[in-house]
PDB file of C-alpha atoms in Angstrom:
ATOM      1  CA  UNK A 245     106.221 100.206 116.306  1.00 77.00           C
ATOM      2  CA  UNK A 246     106.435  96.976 114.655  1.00 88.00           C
ATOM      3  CA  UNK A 247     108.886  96.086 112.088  1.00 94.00           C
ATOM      4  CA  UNK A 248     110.166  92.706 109.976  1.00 96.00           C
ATOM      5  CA  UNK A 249     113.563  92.720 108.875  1.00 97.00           C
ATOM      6  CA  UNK A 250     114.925  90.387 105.908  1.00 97.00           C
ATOM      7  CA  UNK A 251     118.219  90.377 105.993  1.00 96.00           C
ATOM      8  CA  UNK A 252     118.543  88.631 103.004  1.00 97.00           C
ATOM      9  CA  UNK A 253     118.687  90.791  99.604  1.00 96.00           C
ATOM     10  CA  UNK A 254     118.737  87.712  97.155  1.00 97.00           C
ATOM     11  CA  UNK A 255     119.953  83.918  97.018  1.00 98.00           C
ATOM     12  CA  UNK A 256     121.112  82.027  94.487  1.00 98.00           C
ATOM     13  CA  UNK A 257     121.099  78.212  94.954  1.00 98.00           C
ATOM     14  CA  UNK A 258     121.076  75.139  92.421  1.00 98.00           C
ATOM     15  CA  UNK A 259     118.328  72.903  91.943  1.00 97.00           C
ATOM     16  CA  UNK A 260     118.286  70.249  94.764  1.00 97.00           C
ATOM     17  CA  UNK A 261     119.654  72.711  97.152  1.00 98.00           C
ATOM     18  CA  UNK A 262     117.913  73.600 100.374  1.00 98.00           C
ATOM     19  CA  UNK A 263     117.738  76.987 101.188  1.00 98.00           C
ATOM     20  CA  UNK A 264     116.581  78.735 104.386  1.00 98.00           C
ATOM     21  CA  UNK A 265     115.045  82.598 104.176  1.00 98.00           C
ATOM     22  CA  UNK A 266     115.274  84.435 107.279  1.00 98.00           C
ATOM     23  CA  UNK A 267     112.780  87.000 109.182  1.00 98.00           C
ATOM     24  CA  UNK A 268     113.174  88.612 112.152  1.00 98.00           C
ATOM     25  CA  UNK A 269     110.307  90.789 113.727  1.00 97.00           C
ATOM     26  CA  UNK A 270     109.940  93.344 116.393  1.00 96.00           C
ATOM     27  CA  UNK A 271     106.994  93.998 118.453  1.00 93.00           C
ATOM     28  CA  UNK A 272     105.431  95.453 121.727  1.00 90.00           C
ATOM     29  CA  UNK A 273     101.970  93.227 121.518  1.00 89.00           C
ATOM     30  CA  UNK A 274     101.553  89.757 122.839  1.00 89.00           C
ATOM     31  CA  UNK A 275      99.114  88.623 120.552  1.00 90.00           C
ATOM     32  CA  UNK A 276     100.514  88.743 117.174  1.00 92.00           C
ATOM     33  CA  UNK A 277     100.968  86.931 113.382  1.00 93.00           C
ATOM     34  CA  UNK A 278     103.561  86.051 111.197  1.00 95.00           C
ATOM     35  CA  UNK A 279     102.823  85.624 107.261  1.00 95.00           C
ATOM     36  CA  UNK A 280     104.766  84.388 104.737  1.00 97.00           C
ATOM     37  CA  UNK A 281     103.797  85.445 100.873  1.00 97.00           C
ATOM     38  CA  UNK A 282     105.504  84.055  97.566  1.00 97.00           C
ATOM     39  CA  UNK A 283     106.112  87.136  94.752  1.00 96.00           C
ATOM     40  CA  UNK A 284     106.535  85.277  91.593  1.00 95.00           C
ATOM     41  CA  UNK A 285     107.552  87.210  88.460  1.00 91.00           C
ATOM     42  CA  UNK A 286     103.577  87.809  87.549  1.00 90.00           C
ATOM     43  CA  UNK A 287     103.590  90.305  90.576  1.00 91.00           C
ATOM     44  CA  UNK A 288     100.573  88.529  92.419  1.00 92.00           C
ATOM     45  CA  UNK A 289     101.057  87.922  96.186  1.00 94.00           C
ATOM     46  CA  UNK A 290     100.088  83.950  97.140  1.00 95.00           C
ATOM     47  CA  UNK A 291     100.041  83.145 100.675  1.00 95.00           C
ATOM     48  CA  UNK A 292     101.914  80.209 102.132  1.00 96.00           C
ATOM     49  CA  UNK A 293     101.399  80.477 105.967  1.00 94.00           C
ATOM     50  CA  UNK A 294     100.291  82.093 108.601  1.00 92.00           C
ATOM     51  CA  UNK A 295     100.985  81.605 112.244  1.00 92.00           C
ATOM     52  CA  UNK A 296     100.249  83.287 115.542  1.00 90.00           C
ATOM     53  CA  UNK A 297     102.756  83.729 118.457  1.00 92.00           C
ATOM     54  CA  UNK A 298     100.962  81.405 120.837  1.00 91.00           C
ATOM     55  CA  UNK A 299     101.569  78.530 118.428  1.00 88.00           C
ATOM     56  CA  UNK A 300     105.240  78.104 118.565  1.00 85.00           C
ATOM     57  CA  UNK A 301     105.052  74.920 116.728  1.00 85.00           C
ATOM     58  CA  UNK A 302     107.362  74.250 113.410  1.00 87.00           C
ATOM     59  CA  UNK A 303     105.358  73.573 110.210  1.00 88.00           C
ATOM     60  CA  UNK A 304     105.658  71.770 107.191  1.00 90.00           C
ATOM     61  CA  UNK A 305     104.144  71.653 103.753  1.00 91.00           C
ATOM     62  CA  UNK A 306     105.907  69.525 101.727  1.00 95.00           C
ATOM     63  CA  UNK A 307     109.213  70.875 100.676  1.00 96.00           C
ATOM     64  CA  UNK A 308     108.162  73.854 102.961  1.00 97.00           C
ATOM     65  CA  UNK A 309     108.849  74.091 106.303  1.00 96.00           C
ATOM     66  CA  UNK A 310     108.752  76.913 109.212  1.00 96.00           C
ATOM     67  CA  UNK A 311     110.563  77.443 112.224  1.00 95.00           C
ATOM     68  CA  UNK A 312     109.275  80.330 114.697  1.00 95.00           C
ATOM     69  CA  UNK A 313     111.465  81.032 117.689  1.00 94.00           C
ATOM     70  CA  UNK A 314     109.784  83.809 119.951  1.00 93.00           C
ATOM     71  CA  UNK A 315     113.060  83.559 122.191  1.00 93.00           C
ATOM     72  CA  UNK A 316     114.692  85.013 119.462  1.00 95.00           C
ATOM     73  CA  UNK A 317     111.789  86.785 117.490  1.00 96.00           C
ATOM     74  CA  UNK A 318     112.719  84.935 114.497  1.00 97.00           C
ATOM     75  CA  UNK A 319     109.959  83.523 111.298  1.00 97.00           C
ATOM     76  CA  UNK A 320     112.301  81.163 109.101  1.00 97.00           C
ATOM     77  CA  UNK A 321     111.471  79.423 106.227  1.00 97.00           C
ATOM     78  CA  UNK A 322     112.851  76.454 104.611  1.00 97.00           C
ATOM     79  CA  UNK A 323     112.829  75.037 101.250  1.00 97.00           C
ATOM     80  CA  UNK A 324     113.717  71.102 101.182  1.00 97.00           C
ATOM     81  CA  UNK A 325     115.658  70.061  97.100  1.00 97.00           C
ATOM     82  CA  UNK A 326     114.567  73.522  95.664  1.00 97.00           C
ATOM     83  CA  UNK A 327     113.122  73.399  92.146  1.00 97.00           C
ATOM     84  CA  UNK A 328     113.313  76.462  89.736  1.00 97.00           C
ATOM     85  CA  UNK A 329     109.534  76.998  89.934  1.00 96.00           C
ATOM     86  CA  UNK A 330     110.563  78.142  93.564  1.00 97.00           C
ATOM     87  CA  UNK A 331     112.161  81.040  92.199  1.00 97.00           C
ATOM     88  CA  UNK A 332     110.287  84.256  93.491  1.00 97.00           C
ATOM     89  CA  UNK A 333     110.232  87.107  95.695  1.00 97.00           C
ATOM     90  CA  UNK A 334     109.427  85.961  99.403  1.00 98.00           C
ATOM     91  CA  UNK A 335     107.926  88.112 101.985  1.00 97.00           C
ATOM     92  CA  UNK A 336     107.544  87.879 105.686  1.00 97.00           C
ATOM     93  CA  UNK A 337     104.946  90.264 107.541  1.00 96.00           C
ATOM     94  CA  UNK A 338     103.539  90.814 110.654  1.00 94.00           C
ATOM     95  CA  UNK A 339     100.193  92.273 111.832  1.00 92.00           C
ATOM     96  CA  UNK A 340      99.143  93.354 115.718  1.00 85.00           C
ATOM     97  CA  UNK A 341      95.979  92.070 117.307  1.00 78.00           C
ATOM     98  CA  UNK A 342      95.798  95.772 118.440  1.00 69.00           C
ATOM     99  CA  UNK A 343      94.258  98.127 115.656  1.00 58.00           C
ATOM    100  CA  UNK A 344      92.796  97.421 112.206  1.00 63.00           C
ATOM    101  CA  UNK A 345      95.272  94.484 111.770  1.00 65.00           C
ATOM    102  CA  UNK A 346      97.454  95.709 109.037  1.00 83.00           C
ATOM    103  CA  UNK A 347     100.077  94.045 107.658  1.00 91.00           C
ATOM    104  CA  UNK A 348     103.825  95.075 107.586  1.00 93.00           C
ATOM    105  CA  UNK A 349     106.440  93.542 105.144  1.00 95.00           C
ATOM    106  CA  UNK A 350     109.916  92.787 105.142  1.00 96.00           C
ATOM    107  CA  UNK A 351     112.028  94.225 101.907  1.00 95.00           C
ATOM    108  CA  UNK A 352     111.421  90.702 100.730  1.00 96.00           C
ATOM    109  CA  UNK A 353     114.211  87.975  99.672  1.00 97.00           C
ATOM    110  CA  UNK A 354     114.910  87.081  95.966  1.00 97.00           C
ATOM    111  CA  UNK A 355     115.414  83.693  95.347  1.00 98.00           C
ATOM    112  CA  UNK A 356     116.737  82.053  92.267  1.00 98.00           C
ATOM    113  CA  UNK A 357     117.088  78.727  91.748  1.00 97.00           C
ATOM    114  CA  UNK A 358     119.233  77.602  88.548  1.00 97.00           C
ATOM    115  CA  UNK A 359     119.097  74.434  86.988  1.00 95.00           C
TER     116      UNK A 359
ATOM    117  CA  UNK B 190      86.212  81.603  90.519  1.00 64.00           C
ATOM    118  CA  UNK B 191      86.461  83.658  93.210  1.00 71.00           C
ATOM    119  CA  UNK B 192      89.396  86.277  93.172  1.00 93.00           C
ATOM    120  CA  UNK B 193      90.668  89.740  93.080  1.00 96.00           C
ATOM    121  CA  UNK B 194      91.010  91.562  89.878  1.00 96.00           C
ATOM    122  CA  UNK B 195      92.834  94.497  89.168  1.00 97.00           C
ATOM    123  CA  UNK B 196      92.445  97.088  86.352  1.00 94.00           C
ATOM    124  CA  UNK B 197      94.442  98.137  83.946  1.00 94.00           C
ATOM    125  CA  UNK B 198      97.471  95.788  84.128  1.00 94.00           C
ATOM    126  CA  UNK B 199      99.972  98.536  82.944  1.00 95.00           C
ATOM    127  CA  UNK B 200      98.557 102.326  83.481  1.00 93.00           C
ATOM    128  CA  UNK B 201     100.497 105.359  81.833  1.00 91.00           C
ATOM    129  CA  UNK B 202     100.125 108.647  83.242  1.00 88.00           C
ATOM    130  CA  UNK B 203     101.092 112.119  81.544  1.00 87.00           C
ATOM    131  CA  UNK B 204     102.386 114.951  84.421  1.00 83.00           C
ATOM    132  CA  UNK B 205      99.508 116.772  86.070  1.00 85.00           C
ATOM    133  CA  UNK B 206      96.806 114.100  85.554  1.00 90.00           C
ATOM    134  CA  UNK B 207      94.852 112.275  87.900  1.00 94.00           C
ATOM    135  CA  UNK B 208      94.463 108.118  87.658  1.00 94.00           C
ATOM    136  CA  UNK B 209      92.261 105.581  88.822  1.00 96.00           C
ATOM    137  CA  UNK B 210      93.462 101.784  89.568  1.00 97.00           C
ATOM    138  CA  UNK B 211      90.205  99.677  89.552  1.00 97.00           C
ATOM    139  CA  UNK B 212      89.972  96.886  92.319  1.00 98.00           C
ATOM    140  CA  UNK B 213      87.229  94.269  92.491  1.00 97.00           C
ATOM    141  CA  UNK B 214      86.728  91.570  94.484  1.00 97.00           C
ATOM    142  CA  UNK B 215      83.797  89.149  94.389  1.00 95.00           C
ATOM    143  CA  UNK B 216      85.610  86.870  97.549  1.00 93.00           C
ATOM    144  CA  UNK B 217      82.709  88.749 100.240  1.00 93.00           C
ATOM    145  CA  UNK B 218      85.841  90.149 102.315  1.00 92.00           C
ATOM    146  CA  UNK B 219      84.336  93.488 104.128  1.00 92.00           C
ATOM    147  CA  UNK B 220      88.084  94.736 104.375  1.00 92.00           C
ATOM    148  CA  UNK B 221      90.280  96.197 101.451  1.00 94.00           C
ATOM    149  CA  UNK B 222      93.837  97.271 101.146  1.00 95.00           C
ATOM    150  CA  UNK B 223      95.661  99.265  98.786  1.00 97.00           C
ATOM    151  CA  UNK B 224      99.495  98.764  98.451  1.00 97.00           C
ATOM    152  CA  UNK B 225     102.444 100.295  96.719  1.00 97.00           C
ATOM    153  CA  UNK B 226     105.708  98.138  95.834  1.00 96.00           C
ATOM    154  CA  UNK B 227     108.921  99.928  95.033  1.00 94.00           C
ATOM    155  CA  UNK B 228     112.160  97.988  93.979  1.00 85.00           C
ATOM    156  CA  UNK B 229     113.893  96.964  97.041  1.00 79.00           C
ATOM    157  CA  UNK B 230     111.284  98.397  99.058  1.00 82.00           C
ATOM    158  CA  UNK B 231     108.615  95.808  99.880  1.00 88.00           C
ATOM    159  CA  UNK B 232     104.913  96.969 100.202  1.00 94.00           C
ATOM    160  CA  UNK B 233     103.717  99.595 102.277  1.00 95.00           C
ATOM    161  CA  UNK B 234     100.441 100.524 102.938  1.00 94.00           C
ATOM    162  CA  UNK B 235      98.293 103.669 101.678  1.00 97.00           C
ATOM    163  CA  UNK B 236      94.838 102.918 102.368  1.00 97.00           C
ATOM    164  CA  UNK B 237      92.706 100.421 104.294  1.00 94.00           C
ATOM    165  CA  UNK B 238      89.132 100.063 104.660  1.00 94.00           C
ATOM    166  CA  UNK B 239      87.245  97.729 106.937  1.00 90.00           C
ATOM    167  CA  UNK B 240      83.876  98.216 105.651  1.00 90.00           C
ATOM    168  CA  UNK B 241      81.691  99.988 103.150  1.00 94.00           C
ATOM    169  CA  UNK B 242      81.699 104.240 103.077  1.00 95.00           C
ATOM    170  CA  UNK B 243      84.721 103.977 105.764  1.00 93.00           C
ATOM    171  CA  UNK B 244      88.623 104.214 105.193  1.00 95.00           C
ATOM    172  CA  UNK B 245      91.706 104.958 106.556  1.00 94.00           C
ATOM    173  CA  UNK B 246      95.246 106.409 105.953  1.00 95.00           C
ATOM    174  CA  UNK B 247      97.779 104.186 105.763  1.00 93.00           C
ATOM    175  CA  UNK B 248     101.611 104.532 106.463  1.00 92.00           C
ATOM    176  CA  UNK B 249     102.125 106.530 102.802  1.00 95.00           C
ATOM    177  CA  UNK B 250      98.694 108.136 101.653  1.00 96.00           C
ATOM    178  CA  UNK B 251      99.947 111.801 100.623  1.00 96.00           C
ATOM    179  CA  UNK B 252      98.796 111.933  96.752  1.00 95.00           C
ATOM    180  CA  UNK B 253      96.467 109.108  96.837  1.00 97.00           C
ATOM    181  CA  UNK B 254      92.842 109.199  97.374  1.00 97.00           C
ATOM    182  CA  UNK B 255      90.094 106.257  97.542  1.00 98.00           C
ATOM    183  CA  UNK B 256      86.193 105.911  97.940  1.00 97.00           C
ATOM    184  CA  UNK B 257      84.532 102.425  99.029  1.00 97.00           C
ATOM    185  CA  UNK B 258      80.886 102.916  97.934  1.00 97.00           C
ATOM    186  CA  UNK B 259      80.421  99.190  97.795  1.00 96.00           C
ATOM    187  CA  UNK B 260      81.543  96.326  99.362  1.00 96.00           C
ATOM    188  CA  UNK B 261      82.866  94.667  96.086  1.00 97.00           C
ATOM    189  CA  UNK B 262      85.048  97.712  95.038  1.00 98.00           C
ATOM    190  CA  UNK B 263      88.369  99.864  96.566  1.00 98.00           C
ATOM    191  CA  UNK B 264      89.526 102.198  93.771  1.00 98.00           C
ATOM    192  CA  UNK B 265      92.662 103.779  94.031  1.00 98.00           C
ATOM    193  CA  UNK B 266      93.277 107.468  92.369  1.00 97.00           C
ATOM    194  CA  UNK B 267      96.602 108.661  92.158  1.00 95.00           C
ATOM    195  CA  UNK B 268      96.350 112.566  92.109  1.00 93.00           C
ATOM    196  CA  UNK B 269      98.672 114.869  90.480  1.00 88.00           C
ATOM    197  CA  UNK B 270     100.566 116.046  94.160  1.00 86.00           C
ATOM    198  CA  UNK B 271     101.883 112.379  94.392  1.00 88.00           C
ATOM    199  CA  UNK B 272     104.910 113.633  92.795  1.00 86.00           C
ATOM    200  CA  UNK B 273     106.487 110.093  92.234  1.00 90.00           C
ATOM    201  CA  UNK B 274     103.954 107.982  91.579  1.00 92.00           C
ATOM    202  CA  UNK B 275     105.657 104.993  89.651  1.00 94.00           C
ATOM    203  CA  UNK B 276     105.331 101.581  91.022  1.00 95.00           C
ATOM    204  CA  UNK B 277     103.327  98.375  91.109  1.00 96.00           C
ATOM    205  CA  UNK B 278     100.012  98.789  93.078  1.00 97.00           C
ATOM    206  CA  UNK B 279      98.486  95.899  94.571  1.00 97.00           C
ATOM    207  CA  UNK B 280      95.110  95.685  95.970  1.00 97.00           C
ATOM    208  CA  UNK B 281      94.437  92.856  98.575  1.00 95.00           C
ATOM    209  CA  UNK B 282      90.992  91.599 100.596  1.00 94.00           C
ATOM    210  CA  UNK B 283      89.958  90.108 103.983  1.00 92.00           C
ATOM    211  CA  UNK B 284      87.402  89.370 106.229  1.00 86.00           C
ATOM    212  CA  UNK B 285      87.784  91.900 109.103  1.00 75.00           C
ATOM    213  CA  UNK B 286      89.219  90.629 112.204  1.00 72.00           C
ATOM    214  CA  UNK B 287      91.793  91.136 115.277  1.00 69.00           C
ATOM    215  CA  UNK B 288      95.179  90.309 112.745  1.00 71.00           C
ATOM    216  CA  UNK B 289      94.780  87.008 112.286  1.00 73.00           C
ATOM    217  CA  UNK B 290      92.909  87.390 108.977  1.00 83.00           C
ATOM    218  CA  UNK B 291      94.721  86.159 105.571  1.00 89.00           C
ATOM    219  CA  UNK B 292      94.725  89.116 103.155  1.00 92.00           C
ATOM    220  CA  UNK B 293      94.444  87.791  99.632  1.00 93.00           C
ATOM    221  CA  UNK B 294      96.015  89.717  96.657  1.00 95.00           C
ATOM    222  CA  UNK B 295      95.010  90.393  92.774  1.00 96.00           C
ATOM    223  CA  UNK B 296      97.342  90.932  90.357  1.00 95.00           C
ATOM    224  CA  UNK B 297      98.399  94.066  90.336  1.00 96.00           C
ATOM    225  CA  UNK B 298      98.912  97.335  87.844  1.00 97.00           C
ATOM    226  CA  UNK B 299     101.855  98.916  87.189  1.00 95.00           C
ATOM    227  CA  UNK B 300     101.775 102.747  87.147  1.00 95.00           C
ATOM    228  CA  UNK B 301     104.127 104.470  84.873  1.00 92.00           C
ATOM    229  CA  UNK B 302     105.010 108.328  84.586  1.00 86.00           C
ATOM    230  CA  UNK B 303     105.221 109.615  80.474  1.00 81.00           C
TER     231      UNK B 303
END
């Protein structure tokens, strides 16, 4: 069965700071993707990335960057000089090629960024 | 604009009764997903469907029940034997695919128990 664990409950950085979020994921397929999704306090879900696990290649979105390891099934995401409208709930998920494709979420990392 | 709305944003609902959480979305995604958040919990899925007058159980669908006459809408009814049914409910869309389809979300509506 697949899973994504977030080992991270909440961070707390200042401004400026960079701050990494980690995901780790377990799964039996071959063919699979990795999500990221930013929670902010409205409640709606915005996708950043997504990324499948033949593409092993680091992203990066301005102050956003990924880093996907399959040697150590890992999904990390980076935020370069953090600003406070970073301050959210982030999710990492991961859906199967096999089946209907559903998606499975982490518990999600809370991070708040003071001035 | 294309989107996904949700309705009600905040839903109240007395012990016994049965509720209905409207989703609508005009993006032309044959798959829908209904989703239930819990503090601490992240989302988990109770039901799917991947095109019109078909749908699945997801991982939690005890107490819920859904019908998907038309491609545009995914409503959600929370029956009276879900026995907790506070939370925040978000529906989400997608073309259908092999898992490497975005889902996109709508806002969301927060259930609460009187």
């Amino acid at each position: 069965a697949q899973k994504v664990t977030q080992a991270q409950t909440e961070i707390s950085v200042v401004e400026k700071e960079d701050v990494t979020l980690d995901c780790v994921y377990e799964t039996r397929d071959t063919t699979y993707y990795l999500f990221w999704y930013k929670q902010p306090p409205s409640g709606e879900l915005v996708f950043l990335i997504r990324r499948n696990s033949f593409d092993e290649q680091n992203e990066i979105s301005g102050r956003y960057s990924w880093n996907f390891q399959k040697s150590t099934s890992s999904f990390n995401f980076t935020i370069t000089a953090s600003q406070v409208v970073d301050s959210a709930v982030y999710f990492c998920a991961l859906s199967e090629a096999s089946g209907y494709s559903t998606l499975t979420f982490g518990k999600g990392t809370m991070l708040l960024v003071s001035p | 604009d294309g989107g996904i709305t949700q309705s009600p944003k905040y839903l109240f609902r007395k012990e016994g009764q049965n509720v209905t959480l409207s989703c609508e979305q005009n993006l032309n995604h044959d798959a829908m997903y209904w989703y239930r958040q819990d503090p601490g919990q992240g989302l988990r899925l109770i039901y799917y469907s991947q095109i019109v007058n078909d749908f699945q159980k997801g991982d939690i669908a005890e107490g819920y029940s859904v019908s998907r006459e038309k491609k545009e809408s995914f409503p959600l009814t929370v029956t009276s034997a879900q026995k907790n049914p506070t939370a925040f409910y978000l529906c989400a869309s997608s073309t259908p695919g092999q898992g490497e389809e975005t889902q996109y979300f709508g806002p969301g509506t927060r259930l609460l128990v009187l």
